Amino acid sequence: MKYWKISTLLLLTPFFLQCGGEAKVSSDKLDQRIDSVMMLMNLEEKIGQMNLFTSDWDVTGPTLRENYKEDIVAGKVGAIFNAHTAAYNRELQRIAVEESRLKIPLLFGYDVIHGYKTIFPIPLGEAASWDLEAIERSASVAAAEASAAGLHWTFAPMVDISREPRWGRVMEGAGEDPYLGSMVARARVRGFQGETFENADKVLACVKHFAAYGAPEAGREYNTVDMSDRMFRDVYLPPYKAAVEEGAYTVMTSFNELDGVPASGNSYLLHDILREEWGFKGIVVTDYTSINEMVLHGIVADEKEAGELALQAGVDMDMQGAVYYKYLKQSVEEGKISVTQIDQAVRNILRVKFILGLFDDPYRYFDTEREKQVLFSQANQEAALDMARKSIVLLRNENQTLPLSKELRSLAVIGPLADSQNDLIGAWSGAGNGNDCVSLLKGLQDKAGTAMQIRHARGCDFEGTDRSGFAAALSLARQSDAIVVAIGEKGRMSGEAMSRSDITLPGVQEELVKALVATGKPVVVVLMNGRPLAIPWIAENTPAVLETWFLGTKAGNAIADVLFGDYNPSGKLTMTFPRNVGQIPIYYNHKNTGRPFEPNTTWTSHYMDVPNSPQFPFGWGLSYTTFDYSAIQADQPAFGKSGSVTLRVTVSNTGLRDGEEVVQLYVRDLVGSVTRPVRELKGFKKINLKAGSQEEVTFTLTAADLAFHTRSMAFEAETGYFDVFIGGNSEADQSIRIQLTE
Ligand code: GLC
């Protein structure tokens, strides 16, 4: 059969699909174009589209394949990841669209998690801003840079809820709460994908890791996940759903099993929930070799069986495992899977390639001039600085130690992270370069100028017991007016495969802080970490503690702005900080139990050696000013399932500085057909108040906001009484009781 070049055949109807895919362009036209390609493909070429291989340009796991370029020519590759820059990817695309038989363009993916070249705060830090616009802008900048560098697809947002600070990947998510996690997931999908791919400045989002990867037993990476379906659907599932509803075009399966079935072979997840309940039409891609790993999970006898289970469950694309590559044809010949099942997967892949416009112009993401203009632009760096400032959480500030006076004559900057650069871009920092990062020391020097003497001593390393640096650090501290000590974790002590059984400060860092505090000088602790840490002594004995995560390229400038009061910190924790690892899991939306804690009462739920309360609760964060909340008012004491209730509170800035406050609304369902959490976040608003001013903040609640999976597993609200709390963190005690009626 004479066949036309694919581009010729398809040029007849070039169009760009608005993001949101077929919704805005007739899906029949799209289906026709897909059909016109499918009809030309043989079985090997169809299977070829289902293979995602890493290039050797960057590596994020064990590499299995060397000769991927030959595979491209043979039409055996649908997508490449870990390859980037416009020039490099243009060449790989040229091979695909000029040297293969059908010239089907490749997709290029990469882990652009919190920036491509301009690195933003780690996602756990960004989430602490509670600023959805800023988070969306961060993802938008990442998309602009990634798309300029030849990338179509980012493997983000990671939306895994986690109550496990031992787990290293909490740095990559938005924390412990399903409501906040869902709002952040939506913002990041909007930022990555935007409204259209027409300008080649947006990338496909990839919701990961589906699902419940954030709940590994004991916080140990890749460990077993097991929970009730109710817990799964009420706590862990919502952010994935939110991201799919926001239009994400791809979903990545997780390494873990859920209820005994690994996600990459789990049809309850991939078919029942994702395709049937949510109507997802995009690509399901596995995580790195996770099909192969089903043999080790012990759910299949060999890799060929793993491939059959994965395809039957609904996996379209095999990341790096080469299982589809090696066995799918044989499985078809043996009748274990059908060509129809393969066709469905290939259609899902081709649909996304059409939506990206790659069949109209396979080279549209490889503009080297645009790459030069967009990467690391001044505007992008300013966006990163803004996001970094907003991500900082003021945990403690006794006697108004902060902000530091600009009249200080001398400042000692101490600690293993004081002059670090590479640590501050954190894990999953894409093509970011630590050398571009502004260290804390540099940020302070830039701000202080010559008026203030800024002197540095390392004091100690991250790990080990070497205290030989203490003397010089203490000597410098005694000669200075104030001390800033930067401590925490190495940038790579969190992230994938970085679980810690002990979440205290590594090494002798805490001893160094104690010695500095003993000098009697004002000491400000600047924490840099990828997870909640157990820091009881520091939290209760140092004058001021600033949580700065890993803030990315502009870290030093952002921290200096906050330390000297040029930005009033506004961040709020999105993960509970335990007092010690023994309290884990500890989270704000816990159940009451039948014997809730009562002081001085033996037979109630408590420990003998530590309070039940956390060191710092979810939603916690101070400001350089103070806020006061009026009593809550409801426009009616009761509302029906078809109605709503409006709640009002007046927030006053009672301090001397302008400041931002995250006004948070929590609900407690007093009686349910199953036990209910003592609080659940159901709304928040970040407001900016001038000193002395006040603002009325309103929230509207409907029955839908109160819905949960009931005793029968129906998702609905139940009538009854609810306590509503509004305040500046999850322990807010202002409340009002409302009633939901039929
Ligand atoms: C890794 C991660 C996943 C990432 C992928 C590709 O193992 O689990 O988040 O997107 O491999 O690098």
PDB file of C-alpha atoms in Angstrom, residues 29-282:
ATOM      1  CA  LYS A  29     -12.143  15.190  14.199  1.00  0.00           C
ATOM      2  CA  LEU A  30      -9.449  14.218  16.671  1.00  0.00           C
ATOM      3  CA  ASP A  31     -10.473  10.584  16.477  1.00  0.00           C
ATOM      4  CA  GLN A  32     -10.350  10.757  12.683  1.00  0.00           C
ATOM      5  CA  ARG A  33      -6.781  12.000  12.817  1.00  0.00           C
ATOM      6  CA  ILE A  34      -5.859   9.283  15.304  1.00  0.00           C
ATOM      7  CA  ASP A  35      -7.522   6.676  13.101  1.00  0.00           C
ATOM      8  CA  SER A  36      -5.587   7.944  10.086  1.00  0.00           C
ATOM      9  CA  VAL A  37      -2.344   7.157  11.902  1.00  0.00           C
ATOM     10  CA  MET A  38      -3.469   3.920  13.516  1.00  0.00           C
ATOM     11  CA  MET A  39      -4.445   2.454  10.162  1.00  0.00           C
ATOM     12  CA  LEU A  40      -0.848   2.787   8.966  1.00  0.00           C
ATOM     13  CA  MET A  41       0.751   1.172  12.006  1.00  0.00           C
ATOM     14  CA  ASN A  42       1.782  -2.450  12.319  1.00  0.00           C
ATOM     15  CA  LEU A  43       1.747  -4.231  15.697  1.00  0.00           C
ATOM     16  CA  GLU A  44       5.441  -3.527  16.427  1.00  0.00           C
ATOM     17  CA  GLU A  45       4.962   0.189  15.754  1.00  0.00           C
ATOM     18  CA  LYS A  46       1.882   0.288  17.994  1.00  0.00           C
ATOM     19  CA  ILE A  47       3.831  -1.357  20.802  1.00  0.00           C
ATOM     20  CA  GLY A  48       6.670   1.067  20.057  1.00  0.00           C
ATOM     21  CA  GLN A  49       4.486   4.001  21.067  1.00  0.00           C
ATOM     22  CA  MET A  50       4.054   2.404  24.509  1.00  0.00           C
ATOM     23  CA  ASN A  51       7.755   2.534  25.369  1.00  0.00           C
ATOM     24  CA  LEU A  52       9.276   5.429  27.343  1.00  0.00           C
ATOM     25  CA  PHE A  53      13.058   5.287  27.633  1.00  0.00           C
ATOM     26  CA  THR A  54      15.571   7.492  29.360  1.00  0.00           C
ATOM     27  CA  SER A  55      18.277   9.134  27.359  1.00  0.00           C
ATOM     28  CA  ASP A  56      21.761   9.015  28.827  1.00  0.00           C
ATOM     29  CA  TRP A  57      21.764  12.802  29.146  1.00  0.00           C
ATOM     30  CA  ASP A  58      20.503  12.702  32.732  1.00  0.00           C
ATOM     31  CA  VAL A  59      19.676   9.716  34.944  1.00  0.00           C
ATOM     32  CA  THR A  60      16.941   9.280  37.577  1.00  0.00           C
ATOM     33  CA  GLY A  61      17.165   5.566  38.147  1.00  0.00           C
ATOM     34  CA  PRO A  62      18.854   2.388  36.842  1.00  0.00           C
ATOM     35  CA  THR A  63      19.392   2.733  33.074  1.00  0.00           C
ATOM     36  CA  LEU A  64      18.524  -0.375  31.108  1.00  0.00           C
ATOM     37  CA  ARG A  65      18.989   0.596  27.514  1.00  0.00           C
ATOM     38  CA  GLU A  66      21.965   1.868  25.573  1.00  0.00           C
ATOM     39  CA  ASN A  67      20.782   1.698  21.976  1.00  0.00           C
ATOM     40  CA  TYR A  68      17.667   3.828  22.278  1.00  0.00           C
ATOM     41  CA  LYS A  69      18.529   5.786  19.083  1.00  0.00           C
ATOM     42  CA  GLU A  70      18.320   2.592  16.999  1.00  0.00           C
ATOM     43  CA  ASP A  71      15.011   1.899  18.727  1.00  0.00           C
ATOM     44  CA  ILE A  72      13.763   5.330  17.636  1.00  0.00           C
ATOM     45  CA  VAL A  73      14.603   4.567  13.998  1.00  0.00           C
ATOM     46  CA  ALA A  74      12.854   1.217  14.336  1.00  0.00           C
ATOM     47  CA  GLY A  75       9.690   2.963  15.594  1.00  0.00           C
ATOM     48  CA  LYS A  76      10.049   1.245  18.940  1.00  0.00           C
ATOM     49  CA  VAL A  77      10.019   4.379  21.125  1.00  0.00           C
ATOM     50  CA  GLY A  78       7.038   6.619  21.864  1.00  0.00           C
ATOM     51  CA  ALA A  79       8.753   8.986  24.262  1.00  0.00           C
ATOM     52  CA  ILE A  80      12.134   9.844  25.785  1.00  0.00           C
ATOM     53  CA  PHE A  81      12.783  11.286  29.213  1.00  0.00           C
ATOM     54  CA  ASN A  82      15.839  12.860  30.824  1.00  0.00           C
ATOM     55  CA  ALA A  83      16.784  14.408  27.481  1.00  0.00           C
ATOM     56  CA  HIS A  84      16.654  18.193  27.305  1.00  0.00           C
ATOM     57  CA  THR A  85      17.855  21.361  25.596  1.00  0.00           C
ATOM     58  CA  ALA A  86      16.288  22.397  22.349  1.00  0.00           C
ATOM     59  CA  ALA A  87      19.252  21.306  20.254  1.00  0.00           C
ATOM     60  CA  TYR A  88      19.621  17.840  21.779  1.00  0.00           C
ATOM     61  CA  ASN A  89      15.929  17.042  21.587  1.00  0.00           C
ATOM     62  CA  ARG A  90      15.631  18.466  18.079  1.00  0.00           C
ATOM     63  CA  GLU A  91      18.192  15.889  16.918  1.00  0.00           C
ATOM     64  CA  LEU A  92      16.348  13.002  18.584  1.00  0.00           C
ATOM     65  CA  GLN A  93      13.083  14.240  17.083  1.00  0.00           C
ATOM     66  CA  ARG A  94      14.755  14.487  13.685  1.00  0.00           C
ATOM     67  CA  ILE A  95      15.702  10.824  13.906  1.00  0.00           C
ATOM     68  CA  ALA A  96      12.101   9.936  14.733  1.00  0.00           C
ATOM     69  CA  VAL A  97      10.331  12.017  12.104  1.00  0.00           C
ATOM     70  CA  GLU A  98      12.878  11.600   9.299  1.00  0.00           C
ATOM     71  CA  GLU A  99      14.424   8.154   9.762  1.00  0.00           C
ATOM     72  CA  SER A 100      11.595   5.990  11.080  1.00  0.00           C
ATOM     73  CA  ARG A 101       9.023   4.415   8.744  1.00  0.00           C
ATOM     74  CA  LEU A 102       5.952   6.301   9.964  1.00  0.00           C
ATOM     75  CA  LYS A 103       7.695   9.414  11.262  1.00  0.00           C
ATOM     76  CA  ILE A 104       5.558   9.630  14.416  1.00  0.00           C
ATOM     77  CA  PRO A 105       6.968  12.394  16.658  1.00  0.00           C
ATOM     78  CA  LEU A 106       8.370  11.620  20.081  1.00  0.00           C
ATOM     79  CA  LEU A 107       7.246  13.085  23.396  1.00  0.00           C
ATOM     80  CA  PHE A 108      10.013  14.445  25.633  1.00  0.00           C
ATOM     81  CA  GLY A 109       9.530  14.304  29.394  1.00  0.00           C
ATOM     82  CA  TYR A 110      11.551  15.383  32.424  1.00  0.00           C
ATOM     83  CA  ASP A 111      11.175  15.891  36.148  1.00  0.00           C
ATOM     84  CA  VAL A 112      10.590  19.624  36.262  1.00  0.00           C
ATOM     85  CA  ILE A 113       9.315  19.541  39.836  1.00  0.00           C
ATOM     86  CA  HIS A 114      10.070  23.042  41.140  1.00  0.00           C
ATOM     87  CA  GLY A 115      11.691  24.790  38.228  1.00  0.00           C
ATOM     88  CA  TYR A 116      13.785  23.870  35.213  1.00  0.00           C
ATOM     89  CA  LYS A 117      16.723  26.318  35.222  1.00  0.00           C
ATOM     90  CA  THR A 118      15.373  28.957  37.633  1.00  0.00           C
ATOM     91  CA  ILE A 119      14.761  26.854  40.730  1.00  0.00           C
ATOM     92  CA  PHE A 120      11.846  27.642  43.008  1.00  0.00           C
ATOM     93  CA  PRO A 121      11.354  26.449  46.589  1.00  0.00           C
ATOM     94  CA  ILE A 122      10.768  22.731  47.027  1.00  0.00           C
ATOM     95  CA  PRO A 123       7.029  22.053  46.699  1.00  0.00           C
ATOM     96  CA  LEU A 124       6.567  21.518  50.464  1.00  0.00           C
ATOM     97  CA  GLY A 125       7.948  25.034  50.847  1.00  0.00           C
ATOM     98  CA  GLU A 126       5.786  26.515  48.083  1.00  0.00           C
ATOM     99  CA  ALA A 127       2.700  24.942  49.655  1.00  0.00           C
ATOM    100  CA  ALA A 128       3.559  26.709  52.932  1.00  0.00           C
ATOM    101  CA  SER A 129       2.865  29.992  51.136  1.00  0.00           C
ATOM    102  CA  TRP A 130      -0.839  29.011  50.832  1.00  0.00           C
ATOM    103  CA  ASP A 131      -0.649  31.425  47.871  1.00  0.00           C
ATOM    104  CA  LEU A 132      -2.307  29.618  44.969  1.00  0.00           C
ATOM    105  CA  GLU A 133      -1.556  32.392  42.495  1.00  0.00           C
ATOM    106  CA  ALA A 134       2.132  32.321  43.334  1.00  0.00           C
ATOM    107  CA  ILE A 135       2.177  28.520  43.112  1.00  0.00           C
ATOM    108  CA  GLU A 136       0.500  28.632  39.723  1.00  0.00           C
ATOM    109  CA  ARG A 137       2.987  31.256  38.563  1.00  0.00           C
ATOM    110  CA  SER A 138       5.859  29.067  39.747  1.00  0.00           C
ATOM    111  CA  ALA A 139       4.583  26.158  37.642  1.00  0.00           C
ATOM    112  CA  SER A 140       3.995  28.527  34.733  1.00  0.00           C
ATOM    113  CA  VAL A 141       7.591  29.739  34.835  1.00  0.00           C
ATOM    114  CA  ALA A 142       8.783  26.132  35.041  1.00  0.00           C
ATOM    115  CA  ALA A 143       6.665  25.320  31.995  1.00  0.00           C
ATOM    116  CA  ALA A 144       7.974  28.318  30.063  1.00  0.00           C
ATOM    117  CA  GLU A 145      11.583  27.287  30.697  1.00  0.00           C
ATOM    118  CA  ALA A 146      11.029  23.547  30.193  1.00  0.00           C
ATOM    119  CA  SER A 147       9.160  24.044  26.915  1.00  0.00           C
ATOM    120  CA  ALA A 148      11.909  26.399  25.727  1.00  0.00           C
ATOM    121  CA  ALA A 149      14.400  23.626  26.466  1.00  0.00           C
ATOM    122  CA  GLY A 150      12.715  21.075  24.193  1.00  0.00           C
ATOM    123  CA  LEU A 151      10.412  19.467  26.760  1.00  0.00           C
ATOM    124  CA  HIS A 152       6.737  18.628  26.196  1.00  0.00           C
ATOM    125  CA  TRP A 153       5.989  16.934  29.497  1.00  0.00           C
ATOM    126  CA  THR A 154       6.875  17.341  33.131  1.00  0.00           C
ATOM    127  CA  PHE A 155       6.522  14.525  35.633  1.00  0.00           C
ATOM    128  CA  ALA A 156       4.730  16.825  38.057  1.00  0.00           C
ATOM    129  CA  PRO A 157       2.766  17.727  40.134  1.00  0.00           C
ATOM    130  CA  MET A 158       3.508  15.144  42.762  1.00  0.00           C
ATOM    131  CA  VAL A 159       0.314  15.286  44.837  1.00  0.00           C
ATOM    132  CA  ASP A 160       0.884  12.450  47.293  1.00  0.00           C
ATOM    133  CA  ILE A 161      -0.635  13.275  50.680  1.00  0.00           C
ATOM    134  CA  SER A 162       1.729  12.315  53.489  1.00  0.00           C
ATOM    135  CA  ARG A 163       1.677  12.175  57.256  1.00  0.00           C
ATOM    136  CA  GLU A 164       5.137  10.663  57.266  1.00  0.00           C
ATOM    137  CA  PRO A 165       8.079  13.051  57.806  1.00  0.00           C
ATOM    138  CA  ARG A 166      10.446  10.047  57.847  1.00  0.00           C
ATOM    139  CA  TRP A 167       9.650   9.641  54.127  1.00  0.00           C
ATOM    140  CA  GLY A 168      12.053  11.634  51.987  1.00  0.00           C
ATOM    141  CA  ARG A 169       9.573  12.599  49.292  1.00  0.00           C
ATOM    142  CA  VAL A 170       7.411  14.782  51.532  1.00  0.00           C
ATOM    143  CA  MET A 171       9.634  17.559  50.127  1.00  0.00           C
ATOM    144  CA  GLU A 172       7.966  17.023  46.766  1.00  0.00           C
ATOM    145  CA  GLY A 173       4.341  17.346  47.849  1.00  0.00           C
ATOM    146  CA  ALA A 174       1.981  19.778  49.560  1.00  0.00           C
ATOM    147  CA  GLY A 175       1.808  18.087  52.966  1.00  0.00           C
ATOM    148  CA  GLU A 176      -0.841  16.273  54.969  1.00  0.00           C
ATOM    149  CA  ASP A 177      -4.145  17.854  54.066  1.00  0.00           C
ATOM    150  CA  PRO A 178      -6.495  16.728  51.266  1.00  0.00           C
ATOM    151  CA  TYR A 179      -8.245  20.104  50.851  1.00  0.00           C
ATOM    152  CA  LEU A 180      -5.066  22.179  50.617  1.00  0.00           C
ATOM    153  CA  GLY A 181      -3.375  19.425  48.611  1.00  0.00           C
ATOM    154  CA  SER A 182      -6.232  19.498  46.109  1.00  0.00           C
ATOM    155  CA  MET A 183      -6.101  23.267  45.712  1.00  0.00           C
ATOM    156  CA  VAL A 184      -2.335  23.196  45.211  1.00  0.00           C
ATOM    157  CA  ALA A 185      -2.654  20.325  42.722  1.00  0.00           C
ATOM    158  CA  ARG A 186      -5.113  22.355  40.659  1.00  0.00           C
ATOM    159  CA  ALA A 187      -2.895  25.446  40.740  1.00  0.00           C
ATOM    160  CA  ARG A 188       0.134  23.494  39.580  1.00  0.00           C
ATOM    161  CA  VAL A 189      -1.742  21.768  36.725  1.00  0.00           C
ATOM    162  CA  ARG A 190      -3.032  25.172  35.586  1.00  0.00           C
ATOM    163  CA  GLY A 191       0.480  26.572  35.734  1.00  0.00           C
ATOM    164  CA  PHE A 192       2.042  23.720  33.757  1.00  0.00           C
ATOM    165  CA  GLN A 193      -0.665  23.284  31.097  1.00  0.00           C
ATOM    166  CA  GLY A 194      -2.307  26.703  30.919  1.00  0.00           C
ATOM    167  CA  GLU A 195      -5.254  27.136  28.539  1.00  0.00           C
ATOM    168  CA  THR A 196      -3.594  26.115  25.294  1.00  0.00           C
ATOM    169  CA  PHE A 197      -0.444  24.552  23.860  1.00  0.00           C
ATOM    170  CA  GLU A 198      -0.667  26.864  20.867  1.00  0.00           C
ATOM    171  CA  ASN A 199       2.331  28.951  21.894  1.00  0.00           C
ATOM    172  CA  ALA A 200       4.557  25.977  22.772  1.00  0.00           C
ATOM    173  CA  ASP A 201       5.173  27.550  26.186  1.00  0.00           C
ATOM    174  CA  LYS A 202       3.212  25.011  28.229  1.00  0.00           C
ATOM    175  CA  VAL A 203       3.865  21.376  29.040  1.00  0.00           C
ATOM    176  CA  LEU A 204       1.799  18.316  29.831  1.00  0.00           C
ATOM    177  CA  ALA A 205       1.298  17.803  33.541  1.00  0.00           C
ATOM    178  CA  CYS A 206       1.683  14.356  35.077  1.00  0.00           C
ATOM    179  CA  VAL A 207      -0.231  13.630  38.259  1.00  0.00           C
ATOM    180  CA  LYS A 208       1.825  11.392  40.480  1.00  0.00           C
ATOM    181  CA  HIS A 209       2.222   8.966  42.079  1.00  0.00           C
ATOM    182  CA  PHE A 210      -1.103   7.247  41.651  1.00  0.00           C
ATOM    183  CA  ALA A 211      -1.826   6.294  44.307  1.00  0.00           C
ATOM    184  CA  ALA A 212      -1.199   6.764  48.029  1.00  0.00           C
ATOM    185  CA  TYR A 213       2.601   6.539  47.640  1.00  0.00           C
ATOM    186  CA  GLY A 214       2.877   8.986  50.549  1.00  0.00           C
ATOM    187  CA  ALA A 215       1.757   6.445  53.128  1.00  0.00           C
ATOM    188  CA  PRO A 216       4.588   3.880  53.177  1.00  0.00           C
ATOM    189  CA  GLU A 217       4.655   1.866  56.376  1.00  0.00           C
ATOM    190  CA  ALA A 218       7.204   3.298  58.852  1.00  0.00           C
ATOM    191  CA  GLY A 219       7.997   6.044  56.384  1.00  0.00           C
ATOM    192  CA  ARG A 220      10.390   3.716  54.617  1.00  0.00           C
ATOM    193  CA  GLU A 221      10.730   4.465  50.926  1.00  0.00           C
ATOM    194  CA  TYR A 222       8.914   2.092  48.521  1.00  0.00           C
ATOM    195  CA  ASN A 223       7.375   0.257  51.492  1.00  0.00           C
ATOM    196  CA  THR A 224       3.931  -1.294  51.666  1.00  0.00           C
ATOM    197  CA  VAL A 225       0.839   0.893  51.675  1.00  0.00           C
ATOM    198  CA  ASP A 226      -2.280  -0.527  53.266  1.00  0.00           C
ATOM    199  CA  MET A 227      -5.346   1.403  54.376  1.00  0.00           C
ATOM    200  CA  SER A 228      -9.122   1.242  54.356  1.00  0.00           C
ATOM    201  CA  ASP A 229     -10.870   2.301  51.195  1.00  0.00           C
ATOM    202  CA  ARG A 230     -12.600   4.991  53.268  1.00  0.00           C
ATOM    203  CA  MET A 231      -9.260   6.460  54.457  1.00  0.00           C
ATOM    204  CA  PHE A 232      -7.958   6.224  50.889  1.00  0.00           C
ATOM    205  CA  ARG A 233     -10.932   8.024  49.402  1.00  0.00           C
ATOM    206  CA  ASP A 234     -11.347  10.671  52.112  1.00  0.00           C
ATOM    207  CA  VAL A 235      -7.702  11.558  52.716  1.00  0.00           C
ATOM    208  CA  TYR A 236      -5.308  10.304  50.008  1.00  0.00           C
ATOM    209  CA  LEU A 237      -7.327  10.282  46.769  1.00  0.00           C
ATOM    210  CA  PRO A 238      -8.729  13.854  46.553  1.00  0.00           C
ATOM    211  CA  PRO A 239      -5.627  15.652  45.173  1.00  0.00           C
ATOM    212  CA  TYR A 240      -5.283  13.147  42.287  1.00  0.00           C
ATOM    213  CA  LYS A 241      -8.928  13.700  41.443  1.00  0.00           C
ATOM    214  CA  ALA A 242      -8.519  17.462  41.638  1.00  0.00           C
ATOM    215  CA  ALA A 243      -5.572  17.351  39.236  1.00  0.00           C
ATOM    216  CA  VAL A 244      -7.467  15.169  36.751  1.00  0.00           C
ATOM    217  CA  GLU A 245     -10.496  17.448  37.003  1.00  0.00           C
ATOM    218  CA  GLU A 246      -8.177  20.398  36.298  1.00  0.00           C
ATOM    219  CA  GLY A 247      -7.312  18.746  32.984  1.00  0.00           C
ATOM    220  CA  ALA A 248      -4.013  16.963  33.578  1.00  0.00           C
ATOM    221  CA  TYR A 249      -3.193  14.930  30.482  1.00  0.00           C
ATOM    222  CA  THR A 250      -1.080  12.221  32.095  1.00  0.00           C
ATOM    223  CA  VAL A 251      -1.020  10.177  35.288  1.00  0.00           C
ATOM    224  CA  MET A 252       1.927   8.224  36.688  1.00  0.00           C
ATOM    225  CA  THR A 253       1.440   5.012  38.648  1.00  0.00           C
ATOM    226  CA  SER A 254       3.239   4.594  41.946  1.00  0.00           C
ATOM    227  CA  PHE A 255       5.747   1.950  43.009  1.00  0.00           C
ATOM    228  CA  ASN A 256       3.704   0.823  45.987  1.00  0.00           C
ATOM    229  CA  GLU A 257       1.014  -1.747  46.362  1.00  0.00           C
ATOM    230  CA  LEU A 258      -2.383  -0.681  47.640  1.00  0.00           C
ATOM    231  CA  ASP A 259      -4.487  -3.287  49.395  1.00  0.00           C
ATOM    232  CA  GLY A 260      -2.169  -5.979  48.113  1.00  0.00           C
ATOM    233  CA  VAL A 261      -2.075  -4.946  44.436  1.00  0.00           C
ATOM    234  CA  PRO A 262       0.815  -2.869  43.037  1.00  0.00           C
ATOM    235  CA  ALA A 263      -0.461   0.326  41.419  1.00  0.00           C
ATOM    236  CA  SER A 264       0.890  -0.576  37.957  1.00  0.00           C
ATOM    237  CA  GLY A 265      -1.304  -3.669  37.904  1.00  0.00           C
ATOM    238  CA  ASN A 266      -4.229  -2.260  39.836  1.00  0.00           C
ATOM    239  CA  SER A 267      -7.397  -2.060  37.753  1.00  0.00           C
ATOM    240  CA  TYR A 268      -9.345  -0.657  40.727  1.00  0.00           C
ATOM    241  CA  LEU A 269      -7.126   2.412  40.507  1.00  0.00           C
ATOM    242  CA  LEU A 270      -6.448   2.647  36.771  1.00  0.00           C
ATOM    243  CA  HIS A 271      -9.756   1.477  35.351  1.00  0.00           C
ATOM    244  CA  ASP A 272     -12.519   1.722  37.957  1.00  0.00           C
ATOM    245  CA  ILE A 273     -11.497   5.049  39.496  1.00  0.00           C
ATOM    246  CA  LEU A 274      -9.383   6.824  36.873  1.00  0.00           C
ATOM    247  CA  ARG A 275     -11.217   5.890  33.659  1.00  0.00           C
ATOM    248  CA  GLU A 276     -14.716   4.989  34.806  1.00  0.00           C
ATOM    249  CA  GLU A 277     -15.384   7.260  37.797  1.00  0.00           C
ATOM    250  CA  TRP A 278     -13.323  10.238  36.623  1.00  0.00           C
ATOM    251  CA  GLY A 279     -13.507   9.828  32.818  1.00  0.00           C
ATOM    252  CA  PHE A 280      -9.772  10.339  32.369  1.00  0.00           C
ATOM    253  CA  LYS A 281      -8.789  10.190  28.675  1.00  0.00           C
ATOM    254  CA  GLY A 282      -5.079  10.882  28.833  1.00  0.00           C
TER     255      GLY A 282
END
